[in-house]
PDB file of C-alpha atoms in Angstrom:
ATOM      1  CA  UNK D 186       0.000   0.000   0.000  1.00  0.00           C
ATOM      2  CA  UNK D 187       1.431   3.437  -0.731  1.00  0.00           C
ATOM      3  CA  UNK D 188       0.428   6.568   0.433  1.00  0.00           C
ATOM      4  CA  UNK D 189      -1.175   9.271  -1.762  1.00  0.00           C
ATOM      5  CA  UNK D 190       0.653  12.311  -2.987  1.00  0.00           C
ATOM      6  CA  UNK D 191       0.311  15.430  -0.870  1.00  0.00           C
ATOM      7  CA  UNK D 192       0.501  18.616  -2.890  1.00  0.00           C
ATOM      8  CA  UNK D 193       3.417  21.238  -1.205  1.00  0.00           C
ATOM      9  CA  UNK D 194       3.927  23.696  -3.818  1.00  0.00           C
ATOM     10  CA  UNK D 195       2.045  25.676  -6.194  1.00  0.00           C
ATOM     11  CA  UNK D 196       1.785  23.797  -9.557  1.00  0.00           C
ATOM     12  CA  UNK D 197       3.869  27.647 -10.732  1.00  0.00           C
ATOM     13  CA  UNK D 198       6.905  26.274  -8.325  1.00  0.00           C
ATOM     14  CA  UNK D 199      10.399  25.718  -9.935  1.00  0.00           C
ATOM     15  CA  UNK D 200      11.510  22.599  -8.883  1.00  0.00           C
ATOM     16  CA  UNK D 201      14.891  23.029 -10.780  1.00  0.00           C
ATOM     17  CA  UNK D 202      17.980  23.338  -8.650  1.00  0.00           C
ATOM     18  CA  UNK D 203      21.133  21.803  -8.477  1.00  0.00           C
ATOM     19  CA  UNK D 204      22.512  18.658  -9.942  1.00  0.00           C
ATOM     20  CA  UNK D 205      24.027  17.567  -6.868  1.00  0.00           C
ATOM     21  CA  UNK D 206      22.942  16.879  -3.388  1.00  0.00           C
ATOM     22  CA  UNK D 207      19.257  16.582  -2.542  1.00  0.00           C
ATOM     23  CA  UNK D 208      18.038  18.966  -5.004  1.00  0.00           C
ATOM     24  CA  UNK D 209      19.510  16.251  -7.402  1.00  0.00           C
ATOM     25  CA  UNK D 210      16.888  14.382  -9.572  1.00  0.00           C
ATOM     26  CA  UNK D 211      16.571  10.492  -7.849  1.00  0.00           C
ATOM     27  CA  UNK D 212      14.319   8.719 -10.839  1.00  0.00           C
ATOM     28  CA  UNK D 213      12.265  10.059 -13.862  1.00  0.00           C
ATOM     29  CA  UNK D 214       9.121   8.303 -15.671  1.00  0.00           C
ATOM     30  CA  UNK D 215       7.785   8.773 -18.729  1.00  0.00           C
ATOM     31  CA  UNK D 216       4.649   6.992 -19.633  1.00  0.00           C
ATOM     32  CA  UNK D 217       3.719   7.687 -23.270  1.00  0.00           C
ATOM     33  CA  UNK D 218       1.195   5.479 -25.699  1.00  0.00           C
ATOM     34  CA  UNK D 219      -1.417   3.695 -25.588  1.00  0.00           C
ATOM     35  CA  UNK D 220      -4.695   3.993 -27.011  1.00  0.00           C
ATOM     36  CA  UNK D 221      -5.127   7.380 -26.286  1.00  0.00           C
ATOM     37  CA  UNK D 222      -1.724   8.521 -26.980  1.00  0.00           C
ATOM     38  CA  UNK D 223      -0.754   9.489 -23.442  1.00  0.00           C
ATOM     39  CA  UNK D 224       2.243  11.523 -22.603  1.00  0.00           C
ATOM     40  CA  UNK D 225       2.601  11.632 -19.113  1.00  0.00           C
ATOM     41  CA  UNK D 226       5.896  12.508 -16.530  1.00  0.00           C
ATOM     42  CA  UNK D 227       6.850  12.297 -13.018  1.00  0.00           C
ATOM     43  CA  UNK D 228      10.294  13.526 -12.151  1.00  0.00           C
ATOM     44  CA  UNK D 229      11.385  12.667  -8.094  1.00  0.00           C
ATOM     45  CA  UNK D 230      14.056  14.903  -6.582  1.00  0.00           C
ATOM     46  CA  UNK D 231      16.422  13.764  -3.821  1.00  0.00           C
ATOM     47  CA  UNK D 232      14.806  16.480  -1.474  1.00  0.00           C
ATOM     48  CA  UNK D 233      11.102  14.590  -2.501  1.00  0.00           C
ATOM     49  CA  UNK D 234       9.979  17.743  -4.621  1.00  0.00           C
ATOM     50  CA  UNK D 235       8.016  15.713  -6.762  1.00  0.00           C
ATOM     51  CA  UNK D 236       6.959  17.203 -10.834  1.00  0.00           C
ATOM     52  CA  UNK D 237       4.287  15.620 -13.120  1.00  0.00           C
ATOM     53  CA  UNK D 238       3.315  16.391 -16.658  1.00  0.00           C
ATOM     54  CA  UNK D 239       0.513  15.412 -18.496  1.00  0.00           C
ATOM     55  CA  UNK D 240       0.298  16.590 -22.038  1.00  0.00           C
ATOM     56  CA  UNK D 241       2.166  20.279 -21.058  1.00  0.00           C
ATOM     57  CA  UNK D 242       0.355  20.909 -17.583  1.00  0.00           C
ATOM     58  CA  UNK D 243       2.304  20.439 -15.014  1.00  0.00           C
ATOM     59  CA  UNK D 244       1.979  20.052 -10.927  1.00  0.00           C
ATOM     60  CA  UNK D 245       4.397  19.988  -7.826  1.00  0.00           C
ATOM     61  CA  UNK D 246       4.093  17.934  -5.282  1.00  0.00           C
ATOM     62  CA  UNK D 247       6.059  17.032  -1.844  1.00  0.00           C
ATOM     63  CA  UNK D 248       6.923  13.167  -1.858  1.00  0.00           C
ATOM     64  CA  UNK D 249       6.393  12.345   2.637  1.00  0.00           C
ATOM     65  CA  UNK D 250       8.839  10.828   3.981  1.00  0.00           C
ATOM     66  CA  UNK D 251       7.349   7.629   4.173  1.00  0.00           C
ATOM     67  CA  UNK D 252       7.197   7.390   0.261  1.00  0.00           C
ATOM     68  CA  UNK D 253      11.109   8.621  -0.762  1.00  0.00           C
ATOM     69  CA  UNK D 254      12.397   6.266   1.899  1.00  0.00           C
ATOM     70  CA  UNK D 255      10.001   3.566  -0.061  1.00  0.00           C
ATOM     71  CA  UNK D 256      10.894   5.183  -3.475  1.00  0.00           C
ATOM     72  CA  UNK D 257      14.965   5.119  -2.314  1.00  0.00           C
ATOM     73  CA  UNK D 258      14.820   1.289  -1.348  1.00  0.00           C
ATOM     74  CA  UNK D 259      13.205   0.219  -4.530  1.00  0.00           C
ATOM     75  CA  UNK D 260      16.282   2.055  -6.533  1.00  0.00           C
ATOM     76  CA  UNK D 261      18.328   0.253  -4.775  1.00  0.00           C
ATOM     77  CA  UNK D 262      17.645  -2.938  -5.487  1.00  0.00           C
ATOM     78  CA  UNK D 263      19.970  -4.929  -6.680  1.00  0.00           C
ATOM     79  CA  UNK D 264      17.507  -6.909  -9.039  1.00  0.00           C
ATOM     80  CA  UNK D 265      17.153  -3.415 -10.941  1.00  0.00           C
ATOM     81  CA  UNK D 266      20.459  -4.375 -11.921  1.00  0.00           C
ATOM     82  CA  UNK D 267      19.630  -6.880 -14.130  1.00  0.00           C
ATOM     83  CA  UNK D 268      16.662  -5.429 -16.200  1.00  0.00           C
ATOM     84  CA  UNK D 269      17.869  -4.542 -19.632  1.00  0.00           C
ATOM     85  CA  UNK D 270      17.655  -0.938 -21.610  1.00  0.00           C
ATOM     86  CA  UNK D 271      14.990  -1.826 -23.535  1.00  0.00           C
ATOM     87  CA  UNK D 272      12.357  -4.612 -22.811  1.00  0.00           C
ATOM     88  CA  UNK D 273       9.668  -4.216 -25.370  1.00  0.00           C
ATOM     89  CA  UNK D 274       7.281  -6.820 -27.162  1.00  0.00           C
ATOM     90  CA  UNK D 275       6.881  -5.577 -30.533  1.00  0.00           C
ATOM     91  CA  UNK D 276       3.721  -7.630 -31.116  1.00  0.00           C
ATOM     92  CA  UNK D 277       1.509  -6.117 -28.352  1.00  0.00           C
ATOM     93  CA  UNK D 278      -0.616  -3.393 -29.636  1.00  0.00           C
ATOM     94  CA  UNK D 279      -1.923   0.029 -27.894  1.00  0.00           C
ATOM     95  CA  UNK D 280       0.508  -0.337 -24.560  1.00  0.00           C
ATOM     96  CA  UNK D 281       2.228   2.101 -22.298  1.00  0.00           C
ATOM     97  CA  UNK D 282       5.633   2.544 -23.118  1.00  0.00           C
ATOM     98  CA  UNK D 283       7.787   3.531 -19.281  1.00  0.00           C
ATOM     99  CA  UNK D 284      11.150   5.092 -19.785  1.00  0.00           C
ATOM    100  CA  UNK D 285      12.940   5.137 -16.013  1.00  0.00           C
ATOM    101  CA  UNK D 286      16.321   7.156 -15.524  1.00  0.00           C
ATOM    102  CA  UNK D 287      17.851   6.624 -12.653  1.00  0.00           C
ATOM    103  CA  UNK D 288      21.455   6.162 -11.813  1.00  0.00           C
ATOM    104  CA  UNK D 289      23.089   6.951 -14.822  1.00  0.00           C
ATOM    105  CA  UNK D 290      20.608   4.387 -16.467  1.00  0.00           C
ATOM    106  CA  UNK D 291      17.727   4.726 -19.426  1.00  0.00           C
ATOM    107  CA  UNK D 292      15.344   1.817 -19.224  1.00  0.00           C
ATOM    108  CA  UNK D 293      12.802   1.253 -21.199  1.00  0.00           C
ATOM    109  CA  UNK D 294       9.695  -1.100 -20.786  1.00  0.00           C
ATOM    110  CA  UNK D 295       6.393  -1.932 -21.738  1.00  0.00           C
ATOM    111  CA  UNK D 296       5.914  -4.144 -18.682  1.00  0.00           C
ATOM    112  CA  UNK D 297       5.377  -7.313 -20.996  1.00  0.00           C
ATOM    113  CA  UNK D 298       8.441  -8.649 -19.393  1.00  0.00           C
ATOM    114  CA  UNK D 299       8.268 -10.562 -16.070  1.00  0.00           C
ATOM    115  CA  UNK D 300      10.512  -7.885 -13.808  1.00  0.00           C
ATOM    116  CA  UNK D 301       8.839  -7.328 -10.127  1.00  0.00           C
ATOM    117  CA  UNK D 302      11.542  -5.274  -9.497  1.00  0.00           C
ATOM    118  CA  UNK D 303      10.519  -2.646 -12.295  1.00  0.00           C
ATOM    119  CA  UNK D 304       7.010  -2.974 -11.548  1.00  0.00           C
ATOM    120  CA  UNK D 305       7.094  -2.139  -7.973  1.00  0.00           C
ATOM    121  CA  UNK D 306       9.477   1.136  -8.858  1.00  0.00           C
ATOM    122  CA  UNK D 307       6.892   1.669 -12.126  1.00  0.00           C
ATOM    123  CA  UNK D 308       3.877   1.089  -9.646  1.00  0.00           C
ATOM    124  CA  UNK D 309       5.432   4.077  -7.254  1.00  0.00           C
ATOM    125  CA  UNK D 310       6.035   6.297  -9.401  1.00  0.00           C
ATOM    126  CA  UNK D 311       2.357   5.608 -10.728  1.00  0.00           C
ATOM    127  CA  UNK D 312       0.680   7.384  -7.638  1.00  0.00           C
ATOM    128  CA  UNK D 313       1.667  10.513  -8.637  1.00  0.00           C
ATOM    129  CA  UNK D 314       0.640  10.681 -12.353  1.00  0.00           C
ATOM    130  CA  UNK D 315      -3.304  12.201 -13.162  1.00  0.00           C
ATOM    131  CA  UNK D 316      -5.522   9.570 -13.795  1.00  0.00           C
ATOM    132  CA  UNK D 317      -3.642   6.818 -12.693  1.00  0.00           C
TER     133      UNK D 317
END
């Protein structure tokens, strides 16, 4: 179970800062596809100032404590190491396509593959996206 977003900022907030430290970005999502031709993003900072887009609009949020502890642990699992860069099945029509970066990594999925490890970081990251 994961908790629900809490919104900190006004969606006008810059969440840029530095590269380094905890104003460093942690992980970054992009869901885009589907059906519908979604375009969605969620970019986590190391001091939980959490960003989503969806289609241009944006929103900032404030990850608790409780979820970038949760979000940190899954990132460091050491089955993450193992996923490849790109795990796509080119026969399945109309899914989500996730690109994850996080340390010094670009994966890309379309969750076809059997990878709990990815799921569980895909699934929260999820909580913060509209209409997920």
């Amino acid at each position: 179970p994961s908790a629900s977003p809490t919104a900190s900022a006004p969606a006008d907030a810059s969440p840029s800062g530095p590269a380094t430290g905890q104003g460093r970005k942690l992980v970054t999502m992009t869901v885009t596809g589907g059906f519908a031709g979604v375009n969605r993003a969620v970019v986590v900072r190391g001091d939980g100032v959490v960003r989503t887009t969806d289609r241009g609009a944006s929103a900032v949020h404030r990850a608790s404590a409780a979820q970038l502890t949760r979000l940190r642990t899954l990132l460091a699992d050491p089955a993450l190491a193992g996923v490849p860069a790109f795990s796509l099945d080119g026969g399945a029509a109309d899914t989500f396509r996730y690109t994850l970066q996080f340390d010094g990594r670009t994966v890309t999925t379309d969750r076809t593959a059997d990878r709990p490890a990815m799921k569980r970081l895909i699934d929260a990251l999820r909580v913060w996206l509209p209409g997920s």
